[in-house]
Structure formats: C-alpha cells, structure tokens
Amino acid sequence: MRAMHISSEHPQIPGIVDDLANQGWSHQAIFLPEALTRALAAECRQRAEQGELAPAAVGRGQGQEVREGIRGDHILWIEPGQSEACDHYLALMDGLREALNRDFYLGLEDFECHFARYPAGTFYRKHLDRFRDDDRRTVSAIIYLNEEWAAQDGGELRIYLADGSERDIPPVGGSLVVFMSADLPHEVLMAHRERLSVTGWFRRRGNDPF
Ligand code: OGA
Ligand code: MN
C-alpha cells in the first residue's frame, strides 16, 4: 500500500521527512524540474510587471502593517486553477503534506503559498513564521526561482540552528527549503538583485469553533 503512495510522489519526499524528523529542517539543492522553475519564475515576473504583487505586511489580521524596515518583499497569493505551473507545484506540495501527515500525524489540513519578489536592496529581518495569535502554520516550504544566482547577489536565507550555529542558503532556482515554522528563526539577507520565490505554509486546523 505504502509503495503505491510513494510511486506517485516526488522521489525526494522521504528524505525531506527524514530531515525534518532528525533536525527540523531540510534543504534540497535540486527539487523542481527546470521547466517548472522557469514557468513559475515567468509567471511571477509577469504578474509583478502587471502590478499584481503588493507590499507584504507584518503580523496578522488587524495588527497587519507594511514595514519596509522589517521586510521589503512584494507578494501575490497563489490560488488553485490560476495556472498549470502553480497547479503542478500545489500538487507536489500536497504529496509532501500527505507524507508529513502519514509519518508525523501532524494533521496538516492545507497549504497556503504566495509568490514573493524582493527588489534589489530589500531583505526580511529575523523572525519565526508562526504568529502569536494564530498557531496554524506548522511547516514552512520555500522554493526559489532564480537563475544563475551568484555569491555576490546576496539574498541568502539565514537559518539559526538550535546548537547556536547559522546556515546560509542561497536562493538558487529549483532548490527547496522546508522547516518547522514554530522552531526555526530565520531571515533573508539583503538581495543585490531581484529575488523570486514561492513561500508557503502547511497549516493545521484552527482552534476556533465553527
Ligand atoms: C517568509 C520568509 C524566506 C525566504 O516569507 O516568511 O522567511 O528565503 N522567506 O524567502
Ligand atoms: Mn519566514
């Protein structure tokens, strides 16, 4: 039964699940097929040119505000059915969601994600992805869409590990980072050229009564 599941999944999903169990985060240097990375990058760039991305806010609900001193990216939420490329990505993430639920009993209900574009000169200060007033975000997943990212382009994701060390991950096209949202402080160092990604969160059911 299990084998049938795995055959319809991305082959790196079992490794990601193991990494999360062992260290709370996973970095896959090559995760997406090149054609899909290119299609997502083209869509993100086109929607940005059409003015569809908006300055990202900090916080949730009524406490939300745009604060460029904290984060300078512009975002657009992704909806099912908006494009073939996005649907393909959502399907891959659904495979990861099912694997996480199977192996960790996390009860992850959905995956919300947005395009993010950091113009040159922007960053996102150190933070956790779980909100104080909303603890549904459980696992974070970021896919990068940048061709030929060089060391001098900056824009690394810096993660702060439990042992006090840091790790810098360059936003190389097709690579994926996954981590436990409540546990891993992280930041985006200043990008010196346009930096594109899809950032998303697997969410648990909320506590609000329905
Ligand atoms: C975020 C975030 C990291 C990245 O959007 O919450 O931390 O590498 N993004 O884009
Ligand atoms: Mn974050």
mmCIF file with all atom_site columns, C-alpha atoms and ligand atoms in Angstrom:
data_model
loop_
_atom_site.group_PDB
_atom_site.id
_atom_site.type_symbol
_atom_site.label_atom_id
_atom_site.label_alt_id
_atom_site.label_comp_id
_atom_site.label_asym_id
_atom_site.label_entity_id
_atom_site.label_seq_id
_atom_site.pdbx_PDB_ins_code
_atom_site.Cartn_x
_atom_site.Cartn_y
_atom_site.Cartn_z
_atom_site.occupancy
_atom_site.B_iso_or_equiv
_atom_site.pdbx_formal_charge
_atom_site.auth_seq_id
_atom_site.auth_comp_id
_atom_site.auth_asym_id
_atom_site.auth_atom_id
_atom_site.pdbx_PDB_model_num
ATOM   1   C  CA . MET A 1 1   ? 0.000   0.000  0.000   1.00 0.00 ? 1   MET A CA 1
ATOM   2   C  CA . ARG A 1 2   ? 2.723   2.416  1.006   1.00 0.00 ? 2   ARG A CA 1
ATOM   3   C  CA . ALA A 1 3   ? 4.738   1.716  -2.143  1.00 0.00 ? 3   ALA A CA 1
ATOM   4   C  CA . MET A 1 4   ? 1.784   2.762  -4.277  1.00 0.00 ? 4   MET A CA 1
ATOM   5   C  CA . HIS A 1 5   ? 1.771   6.099  -2.490  1.00 0.00 ? 5   HIS A CA 1
ATOM   6   C  CA . ILE A 1 6   ? 5.491   6.670  -2.858  1.00 0.00 ? 6   ILE A CA 1
ATOM   7   C  CA . SER A 1 7   ? 5.489   5.955  -6.588  1.00 0.00 ? 7   SER A CA 1
ATOM   8   C  CA . SER A 1 8   ? 3.106   8.852  -7.201  1.00 0.00 ? 8   SER A CA 1
ATOM   9   C  CA . GLU A 1 9   ? 5.209   11.198 -5.069  1.00 0.00 ? 9   GLU A CA 1
ATOM   10  C  CA . HIS A 1 10  ? 8.265   13.292 -5.689  1.00 0.00 ? 10  HIS A CA 1
ATOM   11  C  CA . PRO A 1 11  ? 11.251  10.948 -5.049  1.00 0.00 ? 11  PRO A CA 1
ATOM   12  C  CA . GLN A 1 12  ? 12.872  13.372 -2.560  1.00 0.00 ? 12  GLN A CA 1
ATOM   13  C  CA . ILE A 1 13  ? 9.887   13.495 -0.205  1.00 0.00 ? 13  ILE A CA 1
ATOM   14  C  CA . PRO A 1 14  ? 11.044  10.596 2.027   1.00 0.00 ? 14  PRO A CA 1
ATOM   15  C  CA . GLY A 1 15  ? 14.411  12.352 2.501   1.00 0.00 ? 15  GLY A CA 1
ATOM   16  C  CA . ILE A 1 16  ? 12.694  15.609 3.445   1.00 0.00 ? 16  ILE A CA 1
ATOM   17  C  CA . VAL A 1 17  ? 10.542  13.788 6.007   1.00 0.00 ? 17  VAL A CA 1
ATOM   18  C  CA . ASP A 1 18  ? 13.685  12.160 7.492   1.00 0.00 ? 18  ASP A CA 1
ATOM   19  C  CA . ASP A 1 19  ? 15.487  15.517 7.682   1.00 0.00 ? 19  ASP A CA 1
ATOM   20  C  CA . LEU A 1 20  ? 12.532  17.125 9.465   1.00 0.00 ? 20  LEU A CA 1
ATOM   21  C  CA . ALA A 1 21  ? 12.439  14.262 11.970  1.00 0.00 ? 21  ALA A CA 1
ATOM   22  C  CA . ASN A 1 22  ? 16.200  14.426 12.606  1.00 0.00 ? 22  ASN A CA 1
ATOM   23  C  CA . GLN A 1 23  ? 16.958  18.159 12.519  1.00 0.00 ? 23  GLN A CA 1
ATOM   24  C  CA . GLY A 1 24  ? 13.735  20.113 11.964  1.00 0.00 ? 24  GLY A CA 1
ATOM   25  C  CA . TRP A 1 25  ? 14.710  21.415 8.543   1.00 0.00 ? 25  TRP A CA 1
ATOM   26  C  CA . SER A 1 26  ? 15.658  20.193 5.075   1.00 0.00 ? 26  SER A CA 1
ATOM   27  C  CA . HIS A 1 27  ? 17.448  21.711 2.093   1.00 0.00 ? 27  HIS A CA 1
ATOM   28  C  CA . GLN A 1 28  ? 17.057  20.113 -1.333  1.00 0.00 ? 28  GLN A CA 1
ATOM   29  C  CA . ALA A 1 29  ? 19.526  21.710 -3.750  1.00 0.00 ? 29  ALA A CA 1
ATOM   30  C  CA . ILE A 1 30  ? 17.582  20.435 -6.755  1.00 0.00 ? 30  ILE A CA 1
ATOM   31  C  CA . PHE A 1 31  ? 13.885  19.764 -6.237  1.00 0.00 ? 31  PHE A CA 1
ATOM   32  C  CA . LEU A 1 32  ? 11.835  21.165 -9.133  1.00 0.00 ? 32  LEU A CA 1
ATOM   33  C  CA . PRO A 1 33  ? 12.279  20.232 -12.793 1.00 0.00 ? 33  PRO A CA 1
ATOM   34  C  CA . GLU A 1 34  ? 13.922  23.153 -14.638 1.00 0.00 ? 34  GLU A CA 1
ATOM   35  C  CA . ALA A 1 35  ? 10.922  23.724 -16.891 1.00 0.00 ? 35  ALA A CA 1
ATOM   36  C  CA . LEU A 1 36  ? 8.621   24.153 -13.886 1.00 0.00 ? 36  LEU A CA 1
ATOM   37  C  CA . THR A 1 37  ? 11.038  26.535 -12.158 1.00 0.00 ? 37  THR A CA 1
ATOM   38  C  CA . ARG A 1 38  ? 11.220  28.613 -15.347 1.00 0.00 ? 38  ARG A CA 1
ATOM   39  C  CA . ALA A 1 39  ? 7.432   28.647 -15.779 1.00 0.00 ? 39  ALA A CA 1
ATOM   40  C  CA . LEU A 1 40  ? 6.883   29.764 -12.164 1.00 0.00 ? 40  LEU A CA 1
ATOM   41  C  CA . ALA A 1 41  ? 9.560   32.459 -12.488 1.00 0.00 ? 41  ALA A CA 1
ATOM   42  C  CA . ALA A 1 42  ? 7.999   33.742 -15.717 1.00 0.00 ? 42  ALA A CA 1
ATOM   43  C  CA . GLU A 1 43  ? 4.559   33.872 -14.109 1.00 0.00 ? 43  GLU A CA 1
ATOM   44  C  CA . CYS A 1 44  ? 5.880   35.678 -11.035 1.00 0.00 ? 44  CYS A CA 1
ATOM   45  C  CA . ARG A 1 45  ? 7.739   38.222 -13.160 1.00 0.00 ? 45  ARG A CA 1
ATOM   46  C  CA . GLN A 1 46  ? 4.765   38.794 -15.457 1.00 0.00 ? 46  GLN A CA 1
ATOM   47  C  CA . ARG A 1 47  ? 2.340   39.307 -12.580 1.00 0.00 ? 47  ARG A CA 1
ATOM   48  C  CA . ALA A 1 48  ? 4.812   41.682 -10.950 1.00 0.00 ? 48  ALA A CA 1
ATOM   49  C  CA . GLU A 1 49  ? 5.025   43.698 -14.197 1.00 0.00 ? 49  GLU A CA 1
ATOM   50  C  CA . GLN A 1 50  ? 1.219   43.843 -14.277 1.00 0.00 ? 50  GLN A CA 1
ATOM   51  C  CA . GLY A 1 51  ? 1.231   45.342 -10.793 1.00 0.00 ? 51  GLY A CA 1
ATOM   52  C  CA . GLU A 1 52  ? -0.433  42.349 -9.136  1.00 0.00 ? 52  GLU A CA 1
ATOM   53  C  CA . LEU A 1 53  ? 2.103   41.955 -6.323  1.00 0.00 ? 53  LEU A CA 1
ATOM   54  C  CA . ALA A 1 54  ? 1.570   44.045 -3.190  1.00 0.00 ? 54  ALA A CA 1
ATOM   55  C  CA . PRO A 1 55  ? 3.984   45.083 -0.430  1.00 0.00 ? 55  PRO A CA 1
ATOM   56  C  CA . ALA A 1 56  ? 3.993   42.298 2.155   1.00 0.00 ? 56  ALA A CA 1
ATOM   57  C  CA . ALA A 1 57  ? 2.658   43.084 5.604   1.00 0.00 ? 57  ALA A CA 1
ATOM   58  C  CA . VAL A 1 58  ? 3.952   42.012 9.001   1.00 0.00 ? 58  VAL A CA 1
ATOM   59  C  CA . GLY A 1 59  ? 1.562   40.410 11.506  1.00 0.00 ? 59  GLY A CA 1
ATOM   60  C  CA . ARG A 1 60  ? -1.912  39.017 11.082  1.00 0.00 ? 60  ARG A CA 1
ATOM   61  C  CA . GLY A 1 61  ? -5.466  40.363 10.951  1.00 0.00 ? 61  GLY A CA 1
ATOM   62  C  CA . GLN A 1 62  ? -5.978  43.843 12.372  1.00 0.00 ? 62  GLN A CA 1
ATOM   63  C  CA . GLY A 1 63  ? -2.380  44.056 13.564  1.00 0.00 ? 63  GLY A CA 1
ATOM   64  C  CA . GLN A 1 64  ? -1.106  43.852 9.977   1.00 0.00 ? 64  GLN A CA 1
ATOM   65  C  CA . GLU A 1 65  ? 1.078   46.632 8.691   1.00 0.00 ? 65  GLU A CA 1
ATOM   66  C  CA . VAL A 1 66  ? 3.620   47.187 5.936   1.00 0.00 ? 66  VAL A CA 1
ATOM   67  C  CA . ARG A 1 67  ? 7.029   47.841 7.479   1.00 0.00 ? 67  ARG A CA 1
ATOM   68  C  CA . GLU A 1 68  ? 9.808   48.097 4.955   1.00 0.00 ? 68  GLU A CA 1
ATOM   69  C  CA . GLY A 1 69  ? 12.381  48.202 7.754   1.00 0.00 ? 69  GLY A CA 1
ATOM   70  C  CA . ILE A 1 70  ? 11.374  44.620 8.575   1.00 0.00 ? 70  ILE A CA 1
ATOM   71  C  CA . ARG A 1 71  ? 10.550  43.132 5.168   1.00 0.00 ? 71  ARG A CA 1
ATOM   72  C  CA . GLY A 1 72  ? 10.736  44.592 1.666   1.00 0.00 ? 72  GLY A CA 1
ATOM   73  C  CA . ASP A 1 73  ? 9.209   41.867 -0.481  1.00 0.00 ? 73  ASP A CA 1
ATOM   74  C  CA . HIS A 1 74  ? 6.091   42.133 -2.620  1.00 0.00 ? 74  HIS A CA 1
ATOM   75  C  CA . ILE A 1 75  ? 3.734   39.160 -2.715  1.00 0.00 ? 75  ILE A CA 1
ATOM   76  C  CA . LEU A 1 76  ? 0.789   37.588 -4.517  1.00 0.00 ? 76  LEU A CA 1
ATOM   77  C  CA . TRP A 1 77  ? -1.187  34.698 -3.006  1.00 0.00 ? 77  TRP A CA 1
ATOM   78  C  CA . ILE A 1 78  ? -1.491  31.652 -5.288  1.00 0.00 ? 78  ILE A CA 1
ATOM   79  C  CA . GLU A 1 79  ? -4.939  30.168 -5.922  1.00 0.00 ? 79  GLU A CA 1
ATOM   80  C  CA . PRO A 1 80  ? -5.711  26.681 -7.305  1.00 0.00 ? 80  PRO A CA 1
ATOM   81  C  CA . GLY A 1 81  ? -6.586  26.862 -11.011 1.00 0.00 ? 81  GLY A CA 1
ATOM   82  C  CA . GLN A 1 82  ? -4.721  30.081 -11.770 1.00 0.00 ? 82  GLN A CA 1
ATOM   83  C  CA . SER A 1 83  ? -2.105  28.387 -13.983 1.00 0.00 ? 83  SER A CA 1
ATOM   84  C  CA . GLU A 1 84  ? -0.755  24.990 -14.957 1.00 0.00 ? 84  GLU A CA 1
ATOM   85  C  CA . ALA A 1 85  ? 2.607   25.731 -13.327 1.00 0.00 ? 85  ALA A CA 1
ATOM   86  C  CA . CYS A 1 86  ? 1.075   26.749 -9.998  1.00 0.00 ? 86  CYS A CA 1
ATOM   87  C  CA . ASP A 1 87  ? -1.237  23.719 -10.005 1.00 0.00 ? 87  ASP A CA 1
ATOM   88  C  CA . HIS A 1 88  ? 1.748   21.453 -10.649 1.00 0.00 ? 88  HIS A CA 1
ATOM   89  C  CA . TYR A 1 89  ? 3.578   22.998 -7.690  1.00 0.00 ? 89  TYR A CA 1
ATOM   90  C  CA . LEU A 1 90  ? 0.496   22.734 -5.457  1.00 0.00 ? 90  LEU A CA 1
ATOM   91  C  CA . ALA A 1 91  ? 0.197   19.031 -6.385  1.00 0.00 ? 91  ALA A CA 1
ATOM   92  C  CA . LEU A 1 92  ? 3.824   18.406 -5.371  1.00 0.00 ? 92  LEU A CA 1
ATOM   93  C  CA . MET A 1 93  ? 3.255   20.164 -2.054  1.00 0.00 ? 93  MET A CA 1
ATOM   94  C  CA . ASP A 1 94  ? 0.120   18.129 -1.490  1.00 0.00 ? 94  ASP A CA 1
ATOM   95  C  CA . GLY A 1 95  ? 2.239   14.995 -1.831  1.00 0.00 ? 95  GLY A CA 1
ATOM   96  C  CA . LEU A 1 96  ? 4.568   16.381 0.839   1.00 0.00 ? 96  LEU A CA 1
ATOM   97  C  CA . ARG A 1 97  ? 1.589   17.271 3.045   1.00 0.00 ? 97  ARG A CA 1
ATOM   98  C  CA . GLU A 1 98  ? 0.275   13.705 2.832   1.00 0.00 ? 98  GLU A CA 1
ATOM   99  C  CA . ALA A 1 99  ? 3.706   12.273 3.657   1.00 0.00 ? 99  ALA A CA 1
ATOM   100 C  CA . LEU A 1 100 ? 4.035   14.558 6.701   1.00 0.00 ? 100 LEU A CA 1
ATOM   101 C  CA . ASN A 1 101 ? 0.589   13.562 7.926   1.00 0.00 ? 101 ASN A CA 1
ATOM   102 C  CA . ARG A 1 102 ? 1.337   9.872  7.387   1.00 0.00 ? 102 ARG A CA 1
ATOM   103 C  CA . ASP A 1 103 ? 4.673   9.899  9.213   1.00 0.00 ? 103 ASP A CA 1
ATOM   104 C  CA . PHE A 1 104 ? 4.185   12.587 11.893  1.00 0.00 ? 104 PHE A CA 1
ATOM   105 C  CA . TYR A 1 105 ? 0.400   12.626 12.397  1.00 0.00 ? 105 TYR A CA 1
ATOM   106 C  CA . LEU A 1 106 ? 0.596   16.398 12.048  1.00 0.00 ? 106 LEU A CA 1
ATOM   107 C  CA . GLY A 1 107 ? -2.983  16.769 10.834  1.00 0.00 ? 107 GLY A CA 1
ATOM   108 C  CA . LEU A 1 108 ? -1.955  19.302 8.211   1.00 0.00 ? 108 LEU A CA 1
ATOM   109 C  CA . GLU A 1 109 ? -5.119  20.499 6.552   1.00 0.00 ? 109 GLU A CA 1
ATOM   110 C  CA . ASP A 1 110 ? -3.993  22.827 3.812   1.00 0.00 ? 110 ASP A CA 1
ATOM   111 C  CA . PHE A 1 111 ? -1.107  24.624 2.147   1.00 0.00 ? 111 PHE A CA 1
ATOM   112 C  CA . GLU A 1 112 ? -1.172  28.381 1.582   1.00 0.00 ? 112 GLU A CA 1
ATOM   113 C  CA . CYS A 1 113 ? 1.519   29.981 -0.564  1.00 0.00 ? 113 CYS A CA 1
ATOM   114 C  CA . HIS A 1 114 ? 2.434   33.171 -2.349  1.00 0.00 ? 114 HIS A CA 1
ATOM   115 C  CA . PHE A 1 115 ? 4.865   34.433 -4.934  1.00 0.00 ? 115 PHE A CA 1
ATOM   116 C  CA . ALA A 1 116 ? 7.437   36.717 -3.344  1.00 0.00 ? 116 ALA A CA 1
ATOM   117 C  CA . ARG A 1 117 ? 9.627   39.224 -5.149  1.00 0.00 ? 117 ARG A CA 1
ATOM   118 C  CA . TYR A 1 118 ? 12.391  41.012 -3.289  1.00 0.00 ? 118 TYR A CA 1
ATOM   119 C  CA . PRO A 1 119 ? 13.569  44.008 -5.336  1.00 0.00 ? 119 PRO A CA 1
ATOM   120 C  CA . ALA A 1 120 ? 17.332  44.678 -5.192  1.00 0.00 ? 120 ALA A CA 1
ATOM   121 C  CA . GLY A 1 121 ? 18.215  46.224 -1.819  1.00 0.00 ? 121 GLY A CA 1
ATOM   122 C  CA . THR A 1 122 ? 15.472  44.508 0.198   1.00 0.00 ? 122 THR A CA 1
ATOM   123 C  CA . PHE A 1 123 ? 15.562  41.880 2.971   1.00 0.00 ? 123 PHE A CA 1
ATOM   124 C  CA . TYR A 1 124 ? 13.400  40.277 5.686   1.00 0.00 ? 124 TYR A CA 1
ATOM   125 C  CA . ARG A 1 125 ? 14.647  40.611 9.264   1.00 0.00 ? 125 ARG A CA 1
ATOM   126 C  CA . LYS A 1 126 ? 14.992  37.657 11.639  1.00 0.00 ? 126 LYS A CA 1
ATOM   127 C  CA . HIS A 1 127 ? 11.609  36.147 12.559  1.00 0.00 ? 127 HIS A CA 1
ATOM   128 C  CA . LEU A 1 128 ? 9.575   32.998 13.193  1.00 0.00 ? 128 LEU A CA 1
ATOM   129 C  CA . ASP A 1 129 ? 6.771   32.035 10.793  1.00 0.00 ? 129 ASP A CA 1
ATOM   130 C  CA . ARG A 1 130 ? 4.255   31.122 13.471  1.00 0.00 ? 130 ARG A CA 1
ATOM   131 C  CA . PHE A 1 131 ? 2.078   34.033 14.594  1.00 0.00 ? 131 PHE A CA 1
ATOM   132 C  CA . ARG A 1 132 ? 1.498   34.638 18.274  1.00 0.00 ? 132 ARG A CA 1
ATOM   133 C  CA . ASP A 1 133 ? -2.267  34.886 17.725  1.00 0.00 ? 133 ASP A CA 1
ATOM   134 C  CA . ASP A 1 134 ? -2.547  32.135 15.098  1.00 0.00 ? 134 ASP A CA 1
ATOM   135 C  CA . ASP A 1 135 ? -0.659  28.887 15.556  1.00 0.00 ? 135 ASP A CA 1
ATOM   136 C  CA . ARG A 1 136 ? -1.923  27.053 12.468  1.00 0.00 ? 136 ARG A CA 1
ATOM   137 C  CA . ARG A 1 137 ? 1.270   27.475 10.446  1.00 0.00 ? 137 ARG A CA 1
ATOM   138 C  CA . THR A 1 138 ? 3.237   24.312 11.193  1.00 0.00 ? 138 THR A CA 1
ATOM   139 C  CA . VAL A 1 139 ? 5.681   23.581 8.375   1.00 0.00 ? 139 VAL A CA 1
ATOM   140 C  CA . SER A 1 140 ? 7.211   26.232 6.079   1.00 0.00 ? 140 SER A CA 1
ATOM   141 C  CA . ALA A 1 141 ? 8.290   25.430 2.498   1.00 0.00 ? 141 ALA A CA 1
ATOM   142 C  CA . ILE A 1 142 ? 10.106  27.807 0.160   1.00 0.00 ? 142 ILE A CA 1
ATOM   143 C  CA . ILE A 1 143 ? 11.039  27.156 -3.456  1.00 0.00 ? 143 ILE A CA 1
ATOM   144 C  CA . TYR A 1 144 ? 13.452  29.520 -5.189  1.00 0.00 ? 144 TYR A CA 1
ATOM   145 C  CA . LEU A 1 145 ? 13.048  30.690 -8.773  1.00 0.00 ? 145 LEU A CA 1
ATOM   146 C  CA . ASN A 1 146 ? 16.317  32.472 -9.571  1.00 0.00 ? 146 ASN A CA 1
ATOM   147 C  CA . GLU A 1 147 ? 18.524  31.502 -12.485 1.00 0.00 ? 147 GLU A CA 1
ATOM   148 C  CA . GLU A 1 148 ? 22.283  31.697 -12.011 1.00 0.00 ? 148 GLU A CA 1
ATOM   149 C  CA . TRP A 1 149 ? 22.367  33.111 -8.500  1.00 0.00 ? 149 TRP A CA 1
ATOM   150 C  CA . ALA A 1 150 ? 25.955  34.126 -7.629  1.00 0.00 ? 150 ALA A CA 1
ATOM   151 C  CA . ALA A 1 151 ? 27.582  34.626 -4.212  1.00 0.00 ? 151 ALA A CA 1
ATOM   152 C  CA . GLN A 1 152 ? 27.764  38.399 -4.735  1.00 0.00 ? 152 GLN A CA 1
ATOM   153 C  CA . ASP A 1 153 ? 23.986  38.519 -5.304  1.00 0.00 ? 153 ASP A CA 1
ATOM   154 C  CA . GLY A 1 154 ? 23.425  38.099 -1.542  1.00 0.00 ? 154 GLY A CA 1
ATOM   155 C  CA . GLY A 1 155 ? 19.815  37.310 -0.594  1.00 0.00 ? 155 GLY A CA 1
ATOM   156 C  CA . GLU A 1 156 ? 20.675  34.149 1.328   1.00 0.00 ? 156 GLU A CA 1
ATOM   157 C  CA . LEU A 1 157 ? 18.163  32.581 3.680   1.00 0.00 ? 157 LEU A CA 1
ATOM   158 C  CA . ARG A 1 158 ? 19.970  32.537 7.037   1.00 0.00 ? 158 ARG A CA 1
ATOM   159 C  CA . ILE A 1 159 ? 18.651  29.920 9.440   1.00 0.00 ? 159 ILE A CA 1
ATOM   160 C  CA . TYR A 1 160 ? 19.532  29.905 13.154  1.00 0.00 ? 160 TYR A CA 1
ATOM   161 C  CA . LEU A 1 161 ? 20.023  26.338 14.346  1.00 0.00 ? 161 LEU A CA 1
ATOM   162 C  CA . ALA A 1 162 ? 19.332  25.042 17.855  1.00 0.00 ? 162 ALA A CA 1
ATOM   163 C  CA . ASP A 1 163 ? 23.060  24.489 18.540  1.00 0.00 ? 163 ASP A CA 1
ATOM   164 C  CA . GLY A 1 164 ? 23.734  28.200 18.091  1.00 0.00 ? 164 GLY A CA 1
ATOM   165 C  CA . SER A 1 165 ? 25.223  27.898 14.613  1.00 0.00 ? 165 SER A CA 1
ATOM   166 C  CA . GLU A 1 166 ? 23.888  29.531 11.459  1.00 0.00 ? 166 GLU A CA 1
ATOM   167 C  CA . ARG A 1 167 ? 23.490  28.287 7.938   1.00 0.00 ? 167 ARG A CA 1
ATOM   168 C  CA . ASP A 1 168 ? 23.193  30.466 4.824   1.00 0.00 ? 168 ASP A CA 1
ATOM   169 C  CA . ILE A 1 169 ? 21.243  29.058 1.890   1.00 0.00 ? 169 ILE A CA 1
ATOM   170 C  CA . PRO A 1 170 ? 21.452  30.848 -1.467  1.00 0.00 ? 170 PRO A CA 1
ATOM   171 C  CA . PRO A 1 171 ? 18.088  31.191 -3.298  1.00 0.00 ? 171 PRO A CA 1
ATOM   172 C  CA . VAL A 1 172 ? 19.154  29.063 -6.266  1.00 0.00 ? 172 VAL A CA 1
ATOM   173 C  CA . GLY A 1 173 ? 16.434  28.250 -8.805  1.00 0.00 ? 173 GLY A CA 1
ATOM   174 C  CA . GLY A 1 174 ? 14.725  24.894 -8.253  1.00 0.00 ? 174 GLY A CA 1
ATOM   175 C  CA . SER A 1 175 ? 16.005  24.442 -4.691  1.00 0.00 ? 175 SER A CA 1
ATOM   176 C  CA . LEU A 1 176 ? 13.642  23.866 -1.767  1.00 0.00 ? 176 LEU A CA 1
ATOM   177 C  CA . VAL A 1 177 ? 13.869  24.608 1.957   1.00 0.00 ? 177 VAL A CA 1
ATOM   178 C  CA . VAL A 1 178 ? 11.413  23.075 4.427   1.00 0.00 ? 178 VAL A CA 1
ATOM   179 C  CA . PHE A 1 179 ? 11.371  23.688 8.191   1.00 0.00 ? 179 PHE A CA 1
ATOM   180 C  CA . MET A 1 180 ? 9.211   23.577 11.304  1.00 0.00 ? 180 MET A CA 1
ATOM   181 C  CA . SER A 1 181 ? 7.537   27.014 11.406  1.00 0.00 ? 181 SER A CA 1
ATOM   182 C  CA . ALA A 1 182 ? 7.489   27.459 15.185  1.00 0.00 ? 182 ALA A CA 1
ATOM   183 C  CA . ASP A 1 183 ? 11.063  26.369 15.850  1.00 0.00 ? 183 ASP A CA 1
ATOM   184 C  CA . LEU A 1 184 ? 13.462  27.879 13.336  1.00 0.00 ? 184 LEU A CA 1
ATOM   185 C  CA . PRO A 1 185 ? 14.326  31.598 13.460  1.00 0.00 ? 185 PRO A CA 1
ATOM   186 C  CA . HIS A 1 186 ? 15.414  32.811 10.029  1.00 0.00 ? 186 HIS A CA 1
ATOM   187 C  CA . GLU A 1 187 ? 15.962  35.904 7.931   1.00 0.00 ? 187 GLU A CA 1
ATOM   188 C  CA . VAL A 1 188 ? 16.523  36.922 4.330   1.00 0.00 ? 188 VAL A CA 1
ATOM   189 C  CA . LEU A 1 189 ? 19.798  38.795 3.888   1.00 0.00 ? 189 LEU A CA 1
ATOM   190 C  CA . MET A 1 190 ? 19.784  41.799 1.563   1.00 0.00 ? 190 MET A CA 1
ATOM   191 C  CA . ALA A 1 191 ? 19.384  40.767 -2.063  1.00 0.00 ? 191 ALA A CA 1
ATOM   192 C  CA . HIS A 1 192 ? 21.512  42.704 -4.524  1.00 0.00 ? 192 HIS A CA 1
ATOM   193 C  CA . ARG A 1 193 ? 19.340  41.714 -7.474  1.00 0.00 ? 193 ARG A CA 1
ATOM   194 C  CA . GLU A 1 194 ? 15.690  40.733 -7.899  1.00 0.00 ? 194 GLU A CA 1
ATOM   195 C  CA . ARG A 1 195 ? 14.980  37.612 -5.833  1.00 0.00 ? 195 ARG A CA 1
ATOM   196 C  CA . LEU A 1 196 ? 11.941  35.427 -6.624  1.00 0.00 ? 196 LEU A CA 1
ATOM   197 C  CA . SER A 1 197 ? 10.372  32.575 -4.669  1.00 0.00 ? 197 SER A CA 1
ATOM   198 C  CA . VAL A 1 198 ? 7.190   30.768 -3.766  1.00 0.00 ? 198 VAL A CA 1
ATOM   199 C  CA . THR A 1 199 ? 6.831   30.769 0.011   1.00 0.00 ? 199 THR A CA 1
ATOM   200 C  CA . GLY A 1 200 ? 4.224   28.573 1.657   1.00 0.00 ? 200 GLY A CA 1
ATOM   201 C  CA . TRP A 1 201 ? 2.951   27.040 4.885   1.00 0.00 ? 201 TRP A CA 1
ATOM   202 C  CA . PHE A 1 202 ? 1.285   23.769 5.736   1.00 0.00 ? 202 PHE A CA 1
ATOM   203 C  CA . ARG A 1 203 ? -1.411  24.565 8.265   1.00 0.00 ? 203 ARG A CA 1
ATOM   204 C  CA . ARG A 1 204 ? -3.145  22.618 10.962  1.00 0.00 ? 204 ARG A CA 1
ATOM   205 C  CA . ARG A 1 205 ? -6.820  23.041 11.720  1.00 0.00 ? 205 ARG A CA 1
ATOM   206 C  CA . GLY A 1 206 ? -7.529  26.170 13.765  1.00 0.00 ? 206 GLY A CA 1
ATOM   207 C  CA . ASN A 1 207 ? -8.931  26.168 17.287  1.00 0.00 ? 207 ASN A CA 1
ATOM   208 C  CA . ASP A 1 208 ? -11.834 28.494 16.512  1.00 0.00 ? 208 ASP A CA 1
ATOM   209 C  CA . PRO A 1 209 ? -15.218 26.855 16.924  1.00 0.00 ? 209 PRO A CA 1
ATOM   210 C  CA . PHE A 1 210 ? -17.085 26.561 13.598  1.00 0.00 ? 210 PHE A CA 1
HETATM 211 C  C1 . OGA B 2 .   ? 8.994   34.368 4.708   1.00 0.00 ? 1   OGA B C1 1
HETATM 212 C  C2 . OGA B 2 .   ? 10.438  34.023 4.641   1.00 0.00 ? 1   OGA B C2 1
HETATM 213 C  C3 . OGA B 2 .   ? 12.352  33.267 3.392   1.00 0.00 ? 1   OGA B C3 1
HETATM 214 C  C4 . OGA B 2 .   ? 12.925  33.215 2.017   1.00 0.00 ? 1   OGA B C4 1
HETATM 215 O  O1 . OGA B 2 .   ? 8.411   34.762 3.677   1.00 0.00 ? 1   OGA B O1 1
HETATM 216 O  O2 . OGA B 2 .   ? 8.415   34.239 5.804   1.00 0.00 ? 1   OGA B O2 1
HETATM 217 O  O3 . OGA B 2 .   ? 11.023  33.887 5.672   1.00 0.00 ? 1   OGA B O3 1
HETATM 218 O  O4 . OGA B 2 .   ? 14.015  32.656 1.868   1.00 0.00 ? 1   OGA B O4 1
HETATM 219 N  N1 . OGA B 2 .   ? 11.032  33.801 3.438   1.00 0.00 ? 1   OGA B N1 1
HETATM 220 O  O5 . OGA B 2 .   ? 12.312  33.729 1.088   1.00 0.00 ? 1   OGA B O5 1
HETATM 221 MN MN . MN  B 3 .   ? 9.701   33.409 7.264   1.00 0.00 ? 2   MN  B MN 1
#
